[in-house]
Coordinates of C-alpha atoms in Angstrom, one line a residue:
X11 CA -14.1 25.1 -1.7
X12 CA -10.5 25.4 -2.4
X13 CA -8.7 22.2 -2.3
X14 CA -4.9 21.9 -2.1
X15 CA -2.3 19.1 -2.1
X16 CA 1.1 18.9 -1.2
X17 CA 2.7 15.1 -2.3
X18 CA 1.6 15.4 -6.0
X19 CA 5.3 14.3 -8.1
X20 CA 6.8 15.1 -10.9
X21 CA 9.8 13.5 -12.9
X22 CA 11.4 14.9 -15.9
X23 CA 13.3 12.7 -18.3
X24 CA 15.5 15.7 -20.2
X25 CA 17.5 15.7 -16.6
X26 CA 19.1 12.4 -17.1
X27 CA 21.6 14.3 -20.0
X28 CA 22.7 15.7 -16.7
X29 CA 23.1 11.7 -15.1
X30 CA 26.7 9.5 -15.8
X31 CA 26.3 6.0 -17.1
X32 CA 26.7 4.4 -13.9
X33 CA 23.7 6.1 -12.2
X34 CA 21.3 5.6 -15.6
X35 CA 22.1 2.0 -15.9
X36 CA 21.1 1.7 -12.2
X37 CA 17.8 3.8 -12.4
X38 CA 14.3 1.5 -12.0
X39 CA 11.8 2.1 -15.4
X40 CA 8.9 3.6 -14.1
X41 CA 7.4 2.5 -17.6
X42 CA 3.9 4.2 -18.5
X43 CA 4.2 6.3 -15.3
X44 CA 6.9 8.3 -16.4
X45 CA 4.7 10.0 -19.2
X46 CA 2.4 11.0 -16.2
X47 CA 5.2 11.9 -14.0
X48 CA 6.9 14.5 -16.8
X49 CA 2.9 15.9 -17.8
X50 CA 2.4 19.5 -16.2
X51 CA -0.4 21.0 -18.3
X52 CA -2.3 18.5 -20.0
X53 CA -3.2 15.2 -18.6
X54 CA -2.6 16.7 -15.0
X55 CA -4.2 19.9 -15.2
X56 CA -7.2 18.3 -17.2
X57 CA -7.4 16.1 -14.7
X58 CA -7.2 19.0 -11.7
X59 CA -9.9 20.9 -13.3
X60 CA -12.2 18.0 -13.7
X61 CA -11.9 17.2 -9.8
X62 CA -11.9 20.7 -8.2
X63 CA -8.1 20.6 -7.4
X64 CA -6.9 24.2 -7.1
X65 CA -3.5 23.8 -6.3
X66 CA -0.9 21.3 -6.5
X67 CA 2.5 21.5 -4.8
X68 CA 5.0 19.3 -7.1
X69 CA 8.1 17.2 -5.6
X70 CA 10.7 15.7 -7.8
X71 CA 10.3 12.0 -7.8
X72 CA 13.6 10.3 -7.9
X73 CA 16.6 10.6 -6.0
X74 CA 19.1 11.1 -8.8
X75 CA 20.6 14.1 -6.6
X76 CA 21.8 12.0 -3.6
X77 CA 24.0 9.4 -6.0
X78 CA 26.4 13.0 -7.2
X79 CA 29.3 14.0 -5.3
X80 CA 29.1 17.8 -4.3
X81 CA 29.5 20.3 -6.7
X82 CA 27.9 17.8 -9.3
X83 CA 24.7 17.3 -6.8
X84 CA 24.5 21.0 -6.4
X85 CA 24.3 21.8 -10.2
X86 CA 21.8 19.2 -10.7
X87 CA 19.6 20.1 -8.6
X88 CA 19.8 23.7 -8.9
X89 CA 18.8 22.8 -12.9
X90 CA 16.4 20.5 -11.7
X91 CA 14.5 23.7 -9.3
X92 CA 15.2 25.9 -12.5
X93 CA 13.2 23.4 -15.0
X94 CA 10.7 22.5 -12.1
X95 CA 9.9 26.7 -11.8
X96 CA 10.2 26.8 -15.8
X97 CA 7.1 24.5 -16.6
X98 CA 5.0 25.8 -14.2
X99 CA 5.3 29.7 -14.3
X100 CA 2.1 30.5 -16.8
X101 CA 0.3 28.1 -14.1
X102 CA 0.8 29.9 -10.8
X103 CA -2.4 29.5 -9.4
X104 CA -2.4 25.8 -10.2
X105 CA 1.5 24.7 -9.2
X106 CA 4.1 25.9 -6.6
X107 CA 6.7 23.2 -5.7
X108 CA 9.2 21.7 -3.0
X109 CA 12.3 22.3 -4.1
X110 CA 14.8 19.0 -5.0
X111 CA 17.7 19.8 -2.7
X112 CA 21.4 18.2 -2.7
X113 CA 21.6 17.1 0.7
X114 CA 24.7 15.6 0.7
X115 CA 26.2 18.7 0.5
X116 CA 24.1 20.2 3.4
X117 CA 25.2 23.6 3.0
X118 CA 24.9 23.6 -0.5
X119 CA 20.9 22.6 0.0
X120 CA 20.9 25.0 2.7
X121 CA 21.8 27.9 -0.1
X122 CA 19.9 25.9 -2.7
X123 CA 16.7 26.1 -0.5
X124 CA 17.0 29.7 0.1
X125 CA 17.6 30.6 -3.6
X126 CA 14.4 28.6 -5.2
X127 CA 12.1 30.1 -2.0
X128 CA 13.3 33.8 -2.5
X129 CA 13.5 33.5 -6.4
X130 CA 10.8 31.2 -6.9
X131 CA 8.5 30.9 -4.0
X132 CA 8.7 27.8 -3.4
X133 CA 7.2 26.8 -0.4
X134 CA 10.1 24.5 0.9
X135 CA 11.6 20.9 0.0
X136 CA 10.9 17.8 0.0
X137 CA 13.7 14.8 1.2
X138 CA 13.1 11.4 0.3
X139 CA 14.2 8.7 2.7
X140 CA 18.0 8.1 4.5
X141 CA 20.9 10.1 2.5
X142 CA 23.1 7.1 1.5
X143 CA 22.1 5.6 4.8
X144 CA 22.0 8.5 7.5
X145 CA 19.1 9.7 8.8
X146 CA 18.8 13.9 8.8
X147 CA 19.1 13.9 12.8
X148 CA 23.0 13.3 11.6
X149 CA 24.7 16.9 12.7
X150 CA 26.0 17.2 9.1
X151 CA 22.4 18.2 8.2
X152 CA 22.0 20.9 10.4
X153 CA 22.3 23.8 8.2
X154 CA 19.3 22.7 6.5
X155 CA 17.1 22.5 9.2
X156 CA 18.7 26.0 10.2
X157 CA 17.9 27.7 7.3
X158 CA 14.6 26.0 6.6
X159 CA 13.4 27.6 10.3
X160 CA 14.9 30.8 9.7
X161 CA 13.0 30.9 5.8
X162 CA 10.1 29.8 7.2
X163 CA 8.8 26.9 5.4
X164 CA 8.5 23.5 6.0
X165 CA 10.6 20.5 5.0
X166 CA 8.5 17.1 4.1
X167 CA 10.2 14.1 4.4
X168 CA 9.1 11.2 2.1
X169 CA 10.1 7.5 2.4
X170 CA 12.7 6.0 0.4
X171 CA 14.3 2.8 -0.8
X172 CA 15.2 1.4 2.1
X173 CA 19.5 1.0 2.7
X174 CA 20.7 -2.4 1.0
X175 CA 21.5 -3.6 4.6
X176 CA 18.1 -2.9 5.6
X177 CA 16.5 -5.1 2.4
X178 CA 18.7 -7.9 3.0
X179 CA 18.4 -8.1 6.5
X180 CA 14.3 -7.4 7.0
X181 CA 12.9 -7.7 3.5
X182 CA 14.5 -10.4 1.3
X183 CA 13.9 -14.4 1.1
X184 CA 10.4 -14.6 2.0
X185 CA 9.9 -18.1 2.1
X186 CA 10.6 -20.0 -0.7
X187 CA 11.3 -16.9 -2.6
X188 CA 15.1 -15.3 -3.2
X189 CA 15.5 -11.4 -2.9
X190 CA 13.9 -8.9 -2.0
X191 CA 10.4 -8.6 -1.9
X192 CA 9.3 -5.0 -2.4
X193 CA 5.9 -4.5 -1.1
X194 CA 7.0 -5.4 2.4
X195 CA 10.0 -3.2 1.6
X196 CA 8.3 -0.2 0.7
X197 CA 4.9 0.6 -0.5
X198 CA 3.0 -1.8 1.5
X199 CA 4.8 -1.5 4.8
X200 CA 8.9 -0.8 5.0
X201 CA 9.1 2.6 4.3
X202 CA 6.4 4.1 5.8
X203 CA 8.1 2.5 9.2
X204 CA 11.1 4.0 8.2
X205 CA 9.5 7.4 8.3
X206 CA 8.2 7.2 11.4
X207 CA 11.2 6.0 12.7
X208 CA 12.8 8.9 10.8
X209 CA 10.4 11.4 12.9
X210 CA 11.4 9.8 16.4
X211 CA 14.7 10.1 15.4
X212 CA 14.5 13.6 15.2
X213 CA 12.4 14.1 18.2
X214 CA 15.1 12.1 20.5
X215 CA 18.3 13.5 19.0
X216 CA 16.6 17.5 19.9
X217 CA 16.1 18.2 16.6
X218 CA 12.5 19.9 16.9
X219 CA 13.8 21.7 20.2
X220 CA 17.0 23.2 18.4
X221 CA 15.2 25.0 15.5
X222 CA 11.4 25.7 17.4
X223 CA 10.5 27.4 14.1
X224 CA 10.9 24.1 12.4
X225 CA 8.0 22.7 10.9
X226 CA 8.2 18.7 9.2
X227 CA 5.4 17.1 6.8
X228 CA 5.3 13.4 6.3
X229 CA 2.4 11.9 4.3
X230 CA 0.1 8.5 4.2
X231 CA -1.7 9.4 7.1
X232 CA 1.5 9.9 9.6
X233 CA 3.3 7.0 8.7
X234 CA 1.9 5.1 11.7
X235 CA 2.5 7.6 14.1
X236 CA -1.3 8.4 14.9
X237 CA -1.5 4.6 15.9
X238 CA 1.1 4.4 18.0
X239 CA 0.2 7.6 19.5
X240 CA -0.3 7.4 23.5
X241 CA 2.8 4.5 23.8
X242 CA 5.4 6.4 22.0
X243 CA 4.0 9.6 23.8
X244 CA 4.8 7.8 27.3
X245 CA 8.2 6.7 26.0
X246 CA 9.5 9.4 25.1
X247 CA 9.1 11.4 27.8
X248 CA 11.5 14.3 28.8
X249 CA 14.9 13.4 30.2
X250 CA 14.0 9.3 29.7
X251 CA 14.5 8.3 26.0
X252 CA 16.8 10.9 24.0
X253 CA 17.4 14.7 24.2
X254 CA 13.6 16.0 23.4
X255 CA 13.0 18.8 26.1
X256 CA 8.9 18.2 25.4
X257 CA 6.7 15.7 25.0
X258 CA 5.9 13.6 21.8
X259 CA 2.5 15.1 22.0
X260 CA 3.6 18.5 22.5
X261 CA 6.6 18.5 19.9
X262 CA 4.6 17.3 17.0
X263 CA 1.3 19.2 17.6
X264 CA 3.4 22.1 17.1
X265 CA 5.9 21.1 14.6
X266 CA 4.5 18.3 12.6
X267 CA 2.2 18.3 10.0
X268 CA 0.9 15.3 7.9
X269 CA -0.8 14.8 5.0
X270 CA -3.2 12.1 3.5
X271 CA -1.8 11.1 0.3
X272 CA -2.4 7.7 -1.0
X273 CA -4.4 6.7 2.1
X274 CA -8.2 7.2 1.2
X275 CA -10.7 5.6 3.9
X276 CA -11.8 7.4 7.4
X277 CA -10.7 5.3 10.4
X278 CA -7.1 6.7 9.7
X279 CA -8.2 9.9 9.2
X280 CA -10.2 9.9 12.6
X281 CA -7.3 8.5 14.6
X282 CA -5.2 11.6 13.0
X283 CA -7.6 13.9 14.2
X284 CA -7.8 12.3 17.6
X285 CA -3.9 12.5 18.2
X286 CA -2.2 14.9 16.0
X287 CA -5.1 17.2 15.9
X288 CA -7.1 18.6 12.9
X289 CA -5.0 21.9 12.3
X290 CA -2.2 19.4 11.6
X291 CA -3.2 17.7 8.9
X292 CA -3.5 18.4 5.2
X293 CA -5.3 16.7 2.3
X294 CA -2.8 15.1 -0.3
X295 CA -3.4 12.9 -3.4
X296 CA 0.0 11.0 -4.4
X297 CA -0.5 12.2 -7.7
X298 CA 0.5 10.5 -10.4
X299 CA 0.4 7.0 -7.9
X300 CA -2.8 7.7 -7.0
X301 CA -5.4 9.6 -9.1
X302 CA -7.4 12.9 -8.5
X303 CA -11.1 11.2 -8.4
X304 CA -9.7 8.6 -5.7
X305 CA -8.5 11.4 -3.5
X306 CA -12.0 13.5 -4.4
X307 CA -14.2 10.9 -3.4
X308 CA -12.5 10.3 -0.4
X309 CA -12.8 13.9 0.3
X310 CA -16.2 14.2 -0.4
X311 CA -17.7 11.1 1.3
X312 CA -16.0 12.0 4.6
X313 CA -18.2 12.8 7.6
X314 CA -17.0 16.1 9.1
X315 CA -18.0 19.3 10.2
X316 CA -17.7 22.0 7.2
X317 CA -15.1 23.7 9.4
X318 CA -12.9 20.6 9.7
X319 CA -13.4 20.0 6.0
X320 CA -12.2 23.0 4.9
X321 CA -9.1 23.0 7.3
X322 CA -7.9 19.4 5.8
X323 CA -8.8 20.7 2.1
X324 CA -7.1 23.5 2.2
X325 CA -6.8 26.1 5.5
X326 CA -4.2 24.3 6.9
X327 CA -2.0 24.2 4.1
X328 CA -2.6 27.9 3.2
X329 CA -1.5 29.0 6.6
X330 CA 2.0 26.7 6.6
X331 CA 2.7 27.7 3.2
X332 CA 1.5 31.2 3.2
X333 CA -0.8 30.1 -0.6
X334 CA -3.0 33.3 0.4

């Protein structure tokens, strides 16, 4: 069976010659990950072969891009989407990507998300978080939901750091301790909230309703969407809490999409299938943050019918992303 995933990252560290001083000195080590994170065709593609992966669909990692001003941000990551397509080109069967897009020039990623999908086939982008603290329902991101809808491919938004405000206000002096404390903040709870939030946003400022064609991913098992399922669906009802013309239920069956990455046990996974629906979801890893063999045995132990299996490993995210 072919198995694809979508949330699989990828960091390379000759792009920092592109970075000034005041971003670098700024920039978090991601110490023995970064070696794994900048790895294409050894230690990842060993690793695919050995665990059945077929495909992976690589993201940029950091957020370098959103720190540049305009013309700067659009170079950048325009290089970026040109090295990205570079070291994966004798691998096509194996890699495709989301392109890195500078989305604080929202035209400019507009233009830059049409170039790599029409020169490279990439099969859409990938956002990460709040630009400098807006959310995308801002109507300065338009054009990129335009285009995106009008190309065809999705746009996955992934969590972020959270806005400074945010970490002071919610996540810092935990008791006895001073600053921020950043499991609550992100990987263990803040951010995935943030996404959902995110999502909503979109849904009550007409978003989904404006482009019809558009079509989101977020990852970790819906960012706490699934579980909050049948309130948020009778909140935001048409005409009540924002601008959605449908129903939470209706928008996201047919626009959203999620993905598993990093969460690896079943009762998530069945309450996904019992809200969002099994055509919506796809299988994800969170490569390097999470290994291949986690995501495998998760796979492999779950009890599903073969046609459900095959639609999370890999149907799904063939027909969204045209892979065959």
């Amino acid at each position: 069976m072919r198995i694809v995933t979508l949330e699989e990252h990828a960091s390379f560290p000759e792009m920092s010659a592109y970075l000034p001083e005041s971003i670098l000195k700024e920039r978090r080590s991601l110490g023995l990950m970064q070696d794994k994170l900048a790895d294409i065709t050894g230690e990842r593609l060993n690793s695919m072969q050995a665990t059945g992966i077929t495909t992976q669909v690589l993201s940029v990692e950091n957020t370098d891009v959103y720190l540049l001003p305009g013309k700067e941000a659009a170079n950048f990551a325009a290089k970026y989407n040109d090295l990205l397509a570079e070291k994966i080109k004798d691998h096509p069967a194996s890699f495709t990507a989301f392109a890195v897009l500078p989305v604080t020039s929202p035209e400019a990623a507009a233009d830059e998300l049409e170039r790599t999908v029409k020169t490279y086939g990439f099969k859409g982008a990938m956002i990460k978080g709040t630009i400098n603290g807006a959310f995308l329902d801002a109507p300065k991101f338009a054009p990129i939901f335009e285009r995106a809808a009008q190309l065809g491919v999705p746009i996955y938004i992934h969590p972020g750091i959270p806005p400074q405000e945010v970490i002071n206000a919610y996540y810092s002096n935990v008791g006895d301790s001073t600053g921020p404390n950043e499991a609550i903040a992100c990987y263990g709870w803040g951010w995935h909230s943030e996404t959902a939030i995110h999502i909503l946003r979109l849904l009550a400022a007409g978003i989904f309703d404006k482009y019809p064609g558009l079509k989101i991913i977020i990852g970790h098992m819906g960012e706490m969407l699934p579980m909050m399922w049948s309130r948020a669906n009778n909140v935001f009802k048409p005409g009540v809490a924002g601008k959605n013309q449908r129903t939470l239920a209706d928008t996201f069956r047919e626009q959203l999409f999620i993905t598993t990455s990093g969460i690896f046990t079943p009762a998530p996974l069945q309450l996904a299938i019992d809200t969002i629906g099994i055509d919506n979801i796809m299988f994800s890893i969170d490569y390097p943050f999470s290994t291949n063999q986690m995501g495998l045995d998760f796979l492999n132990n779950l009890q599903l019918p073969a046609e459900q299996l095959a639609k999370i490993a890999h149907l799904n995210a063939d027909k969204l992303l045209g892979l065959k």
